[in-house]
Amino acid sequence: ETGVTQSPTHLIKTRGQQVTLRCSSQSGHNTVSWYQQALGQGPQFIFQYYREEENGRGNFPPRFSGLQFPNYSSELNVNALELDDSALYLCASSFRTSEGTDTQYFGPGTRLTVL
Amino acid sequence: QKEVEQNSGPLSVPEGAIASLNCTYSDRGSQSFFWYRQYSGKSPELIMSIYSNGDKEDGRFTAQLNKASQYVSLLIRDSQPSDSATYLCAVRGKDSNYQLIWGAGTKLIIKP
């Protein structure tokens, strides 16, 4: 167990709808990263939040947005869902040190299906 | 385009043997390297991190890093059926703003 939780575990939406996924960080961690993982692929970086600010973004359109709260929990919002958004969404929690290192620990993921 | 390459497998290894998993990366400035294990339908689980050239051992697992040749490997000794999973290599570059670049993973099958 990593201490990172995600909700919901599974979700079914229809094309065009909006979805919010949630993540609670491991205690003491200050950084949250979100990934999308399609079947048979490695995780693709969506964005990262450090101390409530977006701190890097992958090649995802603006309809993917996020928030990090003062308690370092986080949300991923996806608007105007498309069929290709069907994937496992992973949240990873980490503590960024003054030396700039951090090791990411994953939550169980949210399986999103878009019909 | 920074890339991380892994052989997709499947790699089939007899129980009790040594499994050897390899990963190459394109960004010569990469500084942090991670191996994760992912069971089907589950999220990635950290096995090891390595930052310096050479070997790092943790139980049955040994990570090997060669920055000059831009590869990192994972050895699993005394392989068990429970080691059957997909193994993901992740790399962080010097100027990547903490973003991890991931390989697509190698599927490992341990045959009893």
Short mmCIF file of C-alpha atoms in Angstrom, two decimals:
data_model
loop_
_atom_site.label_atom_id
_atom_site.label_comp_id
_atom_site.label_asym_id
_atom_site.label_seq_id
_atom_site.Cartn_x
_atom_site.Cartn_y
_atom_site.Cartn_z
CA GLU A 1 0.00 0.00 0.00
CA THR A 2 1.36 3.40 -0.99
CA GLY A 3 -1.10 5.51 0.99
CA VAL A 4 -2.26 7.16 -2.25
CA THR A 5 -5.98 6.84 -2.88
CA GLN A 6 -8.06 7.57 -5.96
CA SER A 7 -11.78 7.79 -6.57
CA PRO A 8 -13.81 6.48 -8.19
CA THR A 9 -12.25 3.15 -9.15
CA HIS A 10 -14.38 2.76 -12.25
CA LEU A 11 -16.43 5.21 -14.25
CA ILE A 12 -18.54 5.03 -17.39
CA LYS A 13 -19.37 8.21 -19.29
CA THR A 14 -20.71 9.09 -22.70
CA ARG A 15 -18.99 11.16 -25.35
CA GLY A 16 -19.23 14.90 -24.71
CA GLN A 17 -19.70 14.60 -20.95
CA GLN A 18 -17.35 15.94 -18.30
CA VAL A 19 -15.59 13.95 -15.57
CA THR A 20 -13.71 14.72 -12.34
CA LEU A 21 -11.24 12.27 -10.88
CA ARG A 22 -9.83 12.64 -7.39
CA CYS A 23 -6.57 11.75 -5.70
CA SER A 24 -5.40 11.92 -2.09
CA SER A 25 -1.62 12.12 -1.67
CA GLN A 26 0.49 10.12 0.70
CA SER A 27 0.94 11.96 3.99
CA GLY A 28 3.88 14.39 3.82
CA HIS A 29 4.02 14.52 0.02
CA ASN A 30 3.89 17.88 -1.78
CA THR A 31 3.68 16.86 -5.44
CA VAL A 32 1.03 15.10 -7.50
CA SER A 33 1.43 13.86 -11.07
CA TRP A 34 -1.35 12.59 -13.30
CA TYR A 35 -0.92 10.01 -16.04
CA GLN A 36 -3.09 8.40 -18.69
CA GLN A 37 -2.36 4.77 -19.50
CA ALA A 38 -3.94 3.10 -22.51
CA LEU A 39 -4.00 -0.67 -22.74
CA GLY A 40 -0.56 -2.09 -23.55
CA GLN A 41 1.16 1.29 -23.26
CA GLY A 42 3.30 2.99 -20.68
CA PRO A 43 1.84 5.87 -18.67
CA GLN A 44 1.64 9.18 -20.53
CA PHE A 45 2.32 12.30 -18.47
CA ILE A 46 -0.64 14.69 -18.29
CA PHE A 47 0.57 17.28 -15.77
CA GLN A 48 2.12 17.74 -12.37
CA TYR A 49 1.21 19.99 -9.44
CA TYR A 50 3.75 21.18 -6.88
CA ARG A 51 2.53 23.19 -3.91
CA GLU A 52 -0.79 23.95 -5.63
CA GLU A 53 0.69 25.18 -8.92
CA GLU A 54 0.93 23.39 -12.25
CA ASN A 55 4.57 22.50 -12.70
CA GLY A 56 4.80 20.81 -16.05
CA ARG A 57 2.38 19.56 -18.66
CA GLY A 58 2.51 16.80 -21.23
CA ASN A 59 1.03 16.77 -24.72
CA PHE A 60 -2.62 16.90 -23.68
CA PRO A 61 -5.24 19.44 -24.84
CA PRO A 62 -6.62 22.18 -22.56
CA ARG A 63 -9.80 20.18 -21.92
CA PHE A 64 -7.60 18.25 -19.47
CA SER A 65 -7.26 20.45 -16.40
CA GLY A 66 -6.44 20.01 -12.77
CA LEU A 67 -6.20 21.41 -9.29
CA GLN A 68 -4.13 20.75 -6.20
CA PHE A 69 -5.56 21.74 -2.83
CA PRO A 70 -3.79 23.03 0.31
CA ASN A 71 -3.83 19.51 1.76
CA TYR A 72 -2.05 18.40 -1.46
CA SER A 73 -4.97 16.31 -2.70
CA SER A 74 -5.75 16.80 -6.37
CA GLU A 75 -8.40 16.65 -9.06
CA LEU A 76 -8.20 15.88 -12.76
CA ASN A 77 -11.01 17.28 -14.87
CA VAL A 78 -11.69 16.25 -18.44
CA ASN A 79 -14.25 18.15 -20.50
CA ALA A 80 -15.93 17.13 -23.76
CA LEU A 81 -15.01 13.48 -23.38
CA GLU A 82 -13.92 11.59 -26.47
CA LEU A 83 -13.85 7.85 -27.09
CA ASP A 84 -10.02 7.91 -27.03
CA ASP A 85 -10.10 9.21 -23.46
CA SER A 86 -10.99 5.69 -22.34
CA ALA A 87 -7.99 4.62 -20.26
CA LEU A 88 -6.60 4.01 -16.79
CA TYR A 89 -5.91 7.34 -15.09
CA LEU A 90 -3.13 7.22 -12.56
CA CYS A 91 -2.23 9.64 -9.82
CA ALA A 92 1.29 9.57 -8.41
CA SER A 93 2.30 11.27 -5.17
CA SER A 94 5.84 12.30 -4.28
CA PHE A 95 7.92 14.56 -2.06
CA ARG A 96 10.24 16.86 -3.94
CA THR A 97 13.46 17.36 -2.00
CA SER A 98 15.69 20.43 -1.98
CA GLU A 99 18.10 18.44 -4.16
CA GLY A 100 15.32 18.10 -6.72
CA THR A 101 14.79 14.37 -6.41
CA ASP A 102 11.43 12.77 -5.97
CA THR A 103 10.16 9.21 -6.18
CA GLN A 104 6.61 8.71 -7.32
CA TYR A 105 4.16 6.34 -5.68
CA PHE A 106 0.97 5.45 -7.48
CA GLY A 107 -2.61 5.19 -6.40
CA PRO A 108 -4.77 2.29 -7.61
CA GLY A 109 -6.02 4.24 -10.62
CA THR A 110 -9.42 5.11 -12.08
CA ARG A 111 -10.62 3.12 -15.07
CA LEU A 112 -12.59 5.48 -17.32
CA THR A 113 -14.72 4.12 -20.14
CA VAL A 114 -16.23 6.55 -22.65
CA LEU A 115 -19.11 5.21 -24.73
CA GLN B 1 11.70 13.76 -28.72
CA LYS B 2 13.00 12.09 -25.58
CA GLU B 3 12.38 8.37 -25.66
CA VAL B 4 12.62 5.31 -23.47
CA GLU B 5 12.71 1.96 -25.25
CA GLN B 6 11.94 -1.48 -23.89
CA ASN B 7 11.45 -4.83 -25.59
CA SER B 8 7.73 -5.51 -25.29
CA GLY B 9 8.26 -9.27 -24.85
CA PRO B 10 6.85 -11.47 -23.64
CA LEU B 11 10.03 -12.65 -21.98
CA SER B 12 9.60 -16.21 -20.75
CA VAL B 13 11.91 -17.41 -17.96
CA PRO B 14 11.87 -20.71 -16.03
CA GLU B 15 11.14 -20.54 -12.32
CA GLY B 16 14.34 -20.15 -10.32
CA ALA B 17 16.31 -18.64 -13.20
CA ILE B 18 17.55 -15.06 -13.61
CA ALA B 19 15.29 -12.68 -15.54
CA SER B 20 17.08 -9.82 -17.29
CA LEU B 21 15.12 -6.75 -18.39
CA ASN B 22 16.66 -3.94 -20.40
CA CYS B 23 15.83 -0.31 -21.10
CA THR B 24 17.55 2.30 -23.27
CA TYR B 25 16.96 6.05 -23.22
CA SER B 26 17.72 8.85 -25.61
CA ASP B 27 18.31 11.83 -23.30
CA ARG B 28 22.00 11.73 -22.37
CA GLY B 29 21.37 14.21 -19.55
CA SER B 30 18.96 11.87 -17.73
CA GLN B 31 19.71 11.61 -14.04
CA SER B 32 17.05 9.50 -12.33
CA PHE B 33 15.96 6.01 -13.31
CA PHE B 34 13.16 3.88 -11.96
CA TRP B 35 11.82 0.38 -12.38
CA TYR B 36 8.15 -0.29 -11.70
CA ARG B 37 6.21 -3.53 -11.77
CA GLN B 38 2.61 -3.57 -13.00
CA TYR B 39 0.25 -6.48 -12.66
CA SER B 40 -2.60 -6.69 -15.14
CA GLY B 41 -5.34 -4.22 -14.27
CA LYS B 42 -3.34 -2.71 -11.40
CA SER B 43 -1.26 0.44 -10.99
CA PRO B 44 2.57 0.54 -11.22
CA GLU B 45 4.46 -0.41 -8.08
CA LEU B 46 7.97 0.95 -7.45
CA ILE B 47 10.69 -1.71 -7.36
CA MET B 48 13.87 0.33 -7.42
CA SER B 49 15.38 3.68 -8.17
CA ILE B 50 18.97 4.24 -9.31
CA TYR B 51 20.88 7.47 -9.83
CA SER B 52 24.57 6.53 -10.19
CA ASN B 53 26.49 4.29 -12.57
CA GLY B 54 26.91 0.73 -11.38
CA ASP B 55 24.78 -1.81 -9.58
CA LYS B 56 22.20 -1.40 -6.84
CA GLU B 57 20.86 -4.48 -5.09
CA ASP B 58 17.65 -4.91 -3.12
CA GLY B 59 16.80 -8.48 -2.20
CA ARG B 60 16.35 -10.52 -5.38
CA PHE B 61 16.44 -7.40 -7.54
CA THR B 62 19.53 -5.69 -8.97
CA ALA B 63 19.38 -2.53 -11.05
CA GLN B 64 22.32 -1.72 -13.30
CA LEU B 65 22.97 1.71 -14.80
CA ASN B 66 25.41 2.61 -17.56
CA LYS B 67 25.06 6.29 -18.46
CA ALA B 68 27.79 6.18 -21.13
CA SER B 69 25.82 3.55 -23.04
CA GLN B 70 22.47 5.02 -22.01
CA TYR B 71 20.93 1.86 -20.68
CA VAL B 72 19.52 0.63 -17.43
CA SER B 73 18.68 -2.97 -16.65
CA LEU B 74 16.88 -4.96 -13.98
CA LEU B 75 17.91 -8.44 -12.92
CA ILE B 76 15.56 -10.67 -10.96
CA ARG B 77 17.27 -13.62 -9.31
CA ASP B 78 15.48 -16.83 -8.32
CA SER B 79 12.46 -15.84 -10.40
CA GLN B 80 9.07 -16.79 -8.96
CA PRO B 81 5.69 -17.15 -10.71
CA SER B 82 4.56 -14.10 -8.70
CA ASP B 83 7.16 -12.05 -10.59
CA SER B 84 5.08 -12.48 -13.75
CA ALA B 85 4.03 -8.93 -14.63
CA THR B 86 4.86 -6.03 -16.92
CA TYR B 87 8.01 -4.15 -15.93
CA LEU B 88 8.11 -0.45 -16.73
CA CYS B 89 11.24 1.65 -17.00
CA ALA B 90 10.91 5.38 -16.25
CA VAL B 91 13.54 8.06 -16.75
CA ARG B 92 13.79 11.68 -15.65
CA GLY B 93 15.97 14.01 -17.67
CA LYS B 94 18.09 16.84 -16.34
CA ASP B 95 15.81 19.55 -17.72
CA SER B 96 12.53 17.63 -17.76
CA ASN B 97 10.90 19.65 -14.98
CA TYR B 98 10.41 16.45 -12.99
CA GLN B 99 8.45 14.78 -15.77
CA LEU B 100 9.03 11.03 -16.07
CA ILE B 101 9.38 9.51 -19.52
CA TRP B 102 8.12 5.94 -19.60
CA GLY B 103 8.84 2.91 -21.70
CA ALA B 104 5.93 0.78 -22.89
CA GLY B 105 7.03 -2.06 -20.60
CA THR B 106 8.29 -5.62 -20.93
CA LYS B 107 5.91 -8.44 -20.15
CA LEU B 108 7.66 -11.10 -18.08
CA ILE B 109 6.30 -14.62 -17.72
CA ILE B 110 7.84 -16.99 -15.17
CA LYS B 111 7.10 -20.59 -16.08
CA PRO B 112 6.74 -23.05 -13.14
#
